[in-house]
C-alpha positions as a printed Julia matrix, in Angstrom:
229×3 Matrix{Float64}:
 60.95   13.0    -96.8
 59.28   16.44   -97.53
 56.79   14.74   -99.8
 55.73   12.1    -97.08
 55.44   14.84   -94.47
 53.24   17.16   -96.67
 50.98   14.11   -97.75
 50.7    12.91   -93.99
 50.08   16.44   -92.86
 47.09   16.91   -95.54
 45.62   13.61   -94.78
 45.48   14.0    -91.11
 44.34   17.56   -91.41
 41.4    16.39   -93.59
 40.48   13.57   -91.2
 40.65   15.86   -88.19
 38.64   18.69   -89.68
 35.88   16.34   -91.02
 35.71   14.69   -87.64
 35.26   18.04   -85.93
 32.38   18.9    -88.24
 30.84   15.51   -87.77
 30.97   15.87   -84.02
 29.36   19.27   -84.31
 26.52   17.9    -86.46
 25.89   14.93   -84.13
 25.48   17.42   -81.17
 22.74   19.23   -83.11
 20.85   16.04   -83.94
 21.42   13.64   -81.04
 17.94   12.03   -81.45
 18.9    10.79   -85.0
 22.08    8.66   -84.76
 21.34    6.96   -88.12
 22.11   10.35   -89.78
 25.39   10.61   -87.87
 26.46    7.1    -88.79
 25.61    7.81   -92.55
 27.99   10.85   -92.23
 30.56    8.65   -90.67
 30.42    6.19   -93.57
 30.48    9.05   -96.09
 33.44   10.97   -94.5
 35.34    7.52   -94.24
 34.68    6.96   -97.93
 35.88   10.49   -98.91
 39.0    10.1    -96.73
 39.88    6.63   -98.21
 39.42    7.89  -101.79
 41.78   10.86  -101.4
 45.43   10.94  -100.47
 45.95    7.3   -100.98
 49.07    5.78   -99.38
 48.83    8.0    -96.14
 48.05    6.73   -92.69
 46.47    9.76   -90.75
 47.05    7.5    -87.72
 50.15    6.99   -85.54
 49.02    3.38   -84.9
 49.18    2.67   -88.57
 52.71    4.03   -88.82
 53.81    1.97   -85.73
 52.29   -1.14   -87.37
 54.29   -0.66   -90.53
 57.45    0.05   -88.59
 57.03   -3.05   -86.37
 56.34   -5.23   -89.35
 59.46   -3.88   -91.21
 57.55   -2.04   -93.96
 58.76    1.45   -93.04
 62.05    2.68   -91.86
 62.34    4.49   -88.38
 63.26    7.67   -90.08
 60.29    7.76   -92.44
 58.01    6.71   -89.53
 59.26    9.57   -87.3
 58.58   12.09   -90.15
 55.03   10.7    -90.55
 54.39   10.72   -86.88
 55.6    14.34   -86.6
 53.38   15.33   -89.52
 50.26   13.72   -87.86
 50.8    15.41   -84.55
 51.39   18.9    -86.0
 48.51   18.53   -88.3
 46.27   17.48   -85.39
 46.87   20.57   -83.59
 46.73   22.87   -86.68
 43.26   21.38   -87.56
 42.03   22.27   -84.17
 42.9    25.91   -84.35
 41.87   26.23   -88.06
 38.55   24.71   -87.35
 38.15   27.14   -84.33
 38.86   29.99   -86.74
 36.49   28.71   -89.3
 33.7    28.44   -86.76
 34.39   31.93   -85.7
 33.39   33.21   -89.08
 29.87   32.07   -88.53
 29.19   30.63   -91.89
 26.34   28.55   -90.86
 23.94   28.64   -87.94
 26.0    25.94   -86.2
 29.18   27.78   -86.53
 29.11   30.36   -83.81
 31.99   32.1    -82.22
 30.71   31.35   -78.71
 31.27   27.66   -79.38
 33.87   26.53   -76.91
 36.63   23.99   -77.18
 36.58   23.19   -73.51
 36.96   19.67   -72.35
 33.95   17.48   -73.11
 34.88   14.18   -71.62
 33.62   11.49   -74.03
 34.59    8.6    -71.72
 31.28    7.25   -70.18
 32.77    4.07   -68.68
 35.46    3.15   -66.14
 38.97    3.27   -67.11
 39.4    -0.52   -67.71
 36.42   -0.78   -70.01
 37.58    2.39   -71.73
 41.02    0.87   -72.32
 39.42   -2.4    -73.6
 37.07   -0.54   -76.01
 39.9     1.45   -77.66
 42.16   -1.52   -77.93
 39.63   -3.85   -79.57
 38.69   -1.08   -81.98
 42.34   -0.53   -82.95
 42.95   -4.33   -83.16
 39.89   -4.86   -85.43
 40.49   -1.93   -87.77
 44.11   -2.45   -88.27
 43.72   -6.13   -88.64
 41.28   -5.35   -91.51
 43.59   -2.8    -92.92
 46.42   -5.3    -92.96
 44.45   -8.17   -94.48
 42.32   -6.35   -96.98
 45.41   -5.04   -98.98
 44.79   -7.57  -101.59
 41.18   -6.65  -102.09
 40.38   -4.24  -105.0
 40.78   -0.65  -103.96
 37.18    0.41  -104.47
 35.83   -2.46  -102.53
 38.41   -2.23   -99.88
 37.41    1.48   -99.16
 33.81    0.5    -98.81
 34.7    -2.34   -96.47
 36.9    -0.28   -94.23
 34.23    2.59   -94.15
 31.65    0.03   -93.13
 33.88   -1.25   -90.42
 34.71    2.18   -89.06
 30.85    3.03   -88.95
 30.24   -0.22   -87.07
 32.91    0.45   -84.6
 31.73    3.88   -84.06
 28.18    2.58   -83.53
 29.48   -0.02   -81.18
 31.99    2.02   -79.13
 30.77    5.58   -79.7
 28.79    5.82   -76.52
 31.57    4.39   -74.38
 34.61    6.35   -75.46
 33.79    7.9    -78.82
 35.62    4.92   -80.63
 38.47    7.11   -81.77
 41.28    4.54   -81.85
 43.53    7.16   -83.34
 45.94    9.02   -81.03
 46.32   12.0    -83.48
 42.67   12.53   -83.88
 42.07   12.13   -80.07
 44.61   14.93   -79.57
 42.81   17.18   -81.97
 39.29   16.41   -80.64
 40.06   16.45   -76.9
 43.18   18.65   -76.58
 41.79   20.4    -73.46
 41.01   17.09   -71.85
 44.52   16.0    -72.23
 45.59   19.07   -70.39
 43.0    18.66   -67.57
 43.23   14.81   -67.15
 46.32   13.78   -69.13
 47.14   10.34   -67.39
 43.47    9.08   -68.09
 43.39   10.38   -71.73
 46.93    9.29   -72.38
 46.14    5.72   -71.31
 42.81    5.44   -73.17
 43.52    7.21   -76.31
 47.37    6.67   -76.83
 48.3     3.58   -74.97
 45.11    1.46   -75.65
 45.28    1.73   -79.45
 48.92    1.03   -79.39
 48.28   -1.95   -77.19
 45.71   -3.15   -79.73
 48.36   -2.9    -82.55
 50.81   -4.81   -80.41
 48.42   -7.7    -79.75
 47.48   -7.88   -83.33
 51.09   -8.28   -84.42
 51.87  -10.86   -81.71
 48.75  -12.87   -82.65
 49.26  -12.95   -86.5
 53.03  -13.43   -86.0
 53.08  -15.94   -83.27
 49.58  -17.42   -82.41
 48.33  -17.47   -86.04
 51.58  -17.45   -88.14
 49.96  -19.44   -90.96
 47.62  -16.52   -91.6
 50.33  -14.0    -91.49
 52.55  -15.99   -93.8
 49.79  -16.53   -96.26
 49.32  -12.76   -96.35
 53.07  -12.16   -96.85
 53.12  -14.6    -99.65
 50.21  -13.32  -101.5
 51.53   -9.85  -101.19
 54.84  -10.8   -102.74
 53.18  -12.56  -105.55
């Protein structure tokens, strides 16, 4: 249990800190989105190559528990590690920026709420739910692909989702990451952010499981049989 907690904590911490830095860099060069997308792809590769076997996303843990691949006790430990790590990464990043190691890291930089939701609530929910649905569907059905190729495929998918939904909601589809990035927004507009960044990705997971278990059972069964073999 302690081993799972530490690994999940480190993986989520890495993801959140890298995303904070990526968000900072994208704000400095808003006229060059290609550079930002390149960094998204690179950070996704780095994250996929390190701490293999972790989730860094409460939705991924929920998916495993609902499919019977993880016990509720282990899932609860991993969820706790992710939430604690998300908050720790936020304060560690703030402390690092206060050191002023680069021209972009200034102590005056504020962590005030910067609402990334640029559309109405319904469209925001659809965006996050679809992103979560697509990503975790790929995550589930790419398990039989060779590790190196799978990591590149998932990194490419993440980059595409960020490109497609980034201007609408930020395309976070990760409740822990959303908490780290927009903690002050959760404090100021909790209902809206709770629905968009917590409920919507969870809805995407639920729809994915229902689709592959009931509406497309042949695909889910084929995947299960291949995994056992």
